């Protein structure tokens, strides 16, 4: 296992600053999620770490060694991509064994290692099948087993679950987290899916335009967004923003409630013009306006709010965050 550190790391493609000065340290055994929109530089950062791209500037450390000039195969890193290709003519066993066969390891050692990886991922009963005869979720586990069989020091995963349908993704996420804990391999996981990021990450690094905007636990990222980008990107629906002078007042939809539900005296009351209500099973989304600002309330309770009415809604002061309108940075009051 290993620590990974990026020091002012940059990768430019002509005028495009794909990675633009990233400083980040990933602890031994940590599960770090890189979360960001398409084009924010996540994949490029992983490829730099794996040695598939050369940095324009900056350093990559694994433990205390700078690995900028170390060949990819010698870094002790394994990668799993979204488009994991298995060899269709080989059995699951041979697919997992492939990296070991290439190294020319003795047969018994290969068998032991394949059985270890297959056991870890719950696919030991599939070893004699061909990839066409197993499910998408199982194929994904074969790809992960193949990555783990060489006992990498660092595991990189780039949207590994995005080919799976929504139902399987839940269980796949749970299994991924379990085996990562069990073997404690330092993991960097790329996704643009915030639910996946919140569910999997020990910490999340939110990226945009080649830069890391915030690093923290899922709870910190959600409760204390460092800027308006993070506040708007994390959370479904995102935070509400109210323009007030040079500042933006922001709060989460689930903290914006009919005023009579907030008994705390430390609160702010707004006149909320309710325009539309969506019933989404276990909760309601209420769309409307405060002044000219679009607002959304997420009500978990059935509550008599009607479309086309103006209702007093409130937020506890403790749930309000403030941001500078020009820079987008958080203002702590
Ligand atoms: P996605 O979620 O869509 O995969 P990403 O966050 O992983 O996006 P990257 O793939 O790292 O983003 O791309 C970051 C930026 O760098 C994009 O603007 C992309 O077009 C650009 N880029 C990436 N690879 C190259 C390349 N080989 N040549 C030129 N530009 C590139």
Tab-separated table of C-alpha atoms in Angstrom, residues 31 80 116 120-121 141 144-145 148 155 157 172-185 187:
chain	number	residue	atom	x	y	z
A	31	UNK	CA	-10.608	5.870	-0.901
A	80	UNK	CA	-9.911	-0.024	-14.235
A	116	UNK	CA	-7.718	-14.932	-4.043
A	120	UNK	CA	-12.609	-11.284	-2.902
A	121	UNK	CA	-15.006	-10.175	-5.625
A	141	UNK	CA	-15.914	-7.600	-11.256
A	144	UNK	CA	-11.453	-5.396	-11.155
A	145	UNK	CA	-10.108	-8.826	-10.178
A	148	UNK	CA	-6.026	-6.489	-8.340
A	155	UNK	CA	-5.818	1.300	-7.616
A	157	UNK	CA	-10.770	3.545	-11.257
A	172	UNK	CA	-21.835	-2.911	-7.128
A	173	UNK	CA	-21.029	0.242	-5.125
A	174	UNK	CA	-21.563	-1.552	-1.851
A	175	UNK	CA	-19.327	-4.451	-2.934
A	176	UNK	CA	-16.625	-2.140	-4.214
A	177	UNK	CA	-16.446	-0.348	-0.898
A	178	UNK	CA	-16.353	-3.633	1.031
A	179	UNK	CA	-13.471	-5.179	-0.893
A	180	UNK	CA	-11.542	-1.880	-0.843
A	181	UNK	CA	-11.838	-1.817	2.965
A	182	UNK	CA	-10.899	-5.448	3.195
A	183	UNK	CA	-7.638	-5.150	1.274
A	184	UNK	CA	-7.025	-1.495	2.170
A	185	UNK	CA	-5.610	-0.581	-1.227
A	187	UNK	CA	-7.804	4.038	-4.281
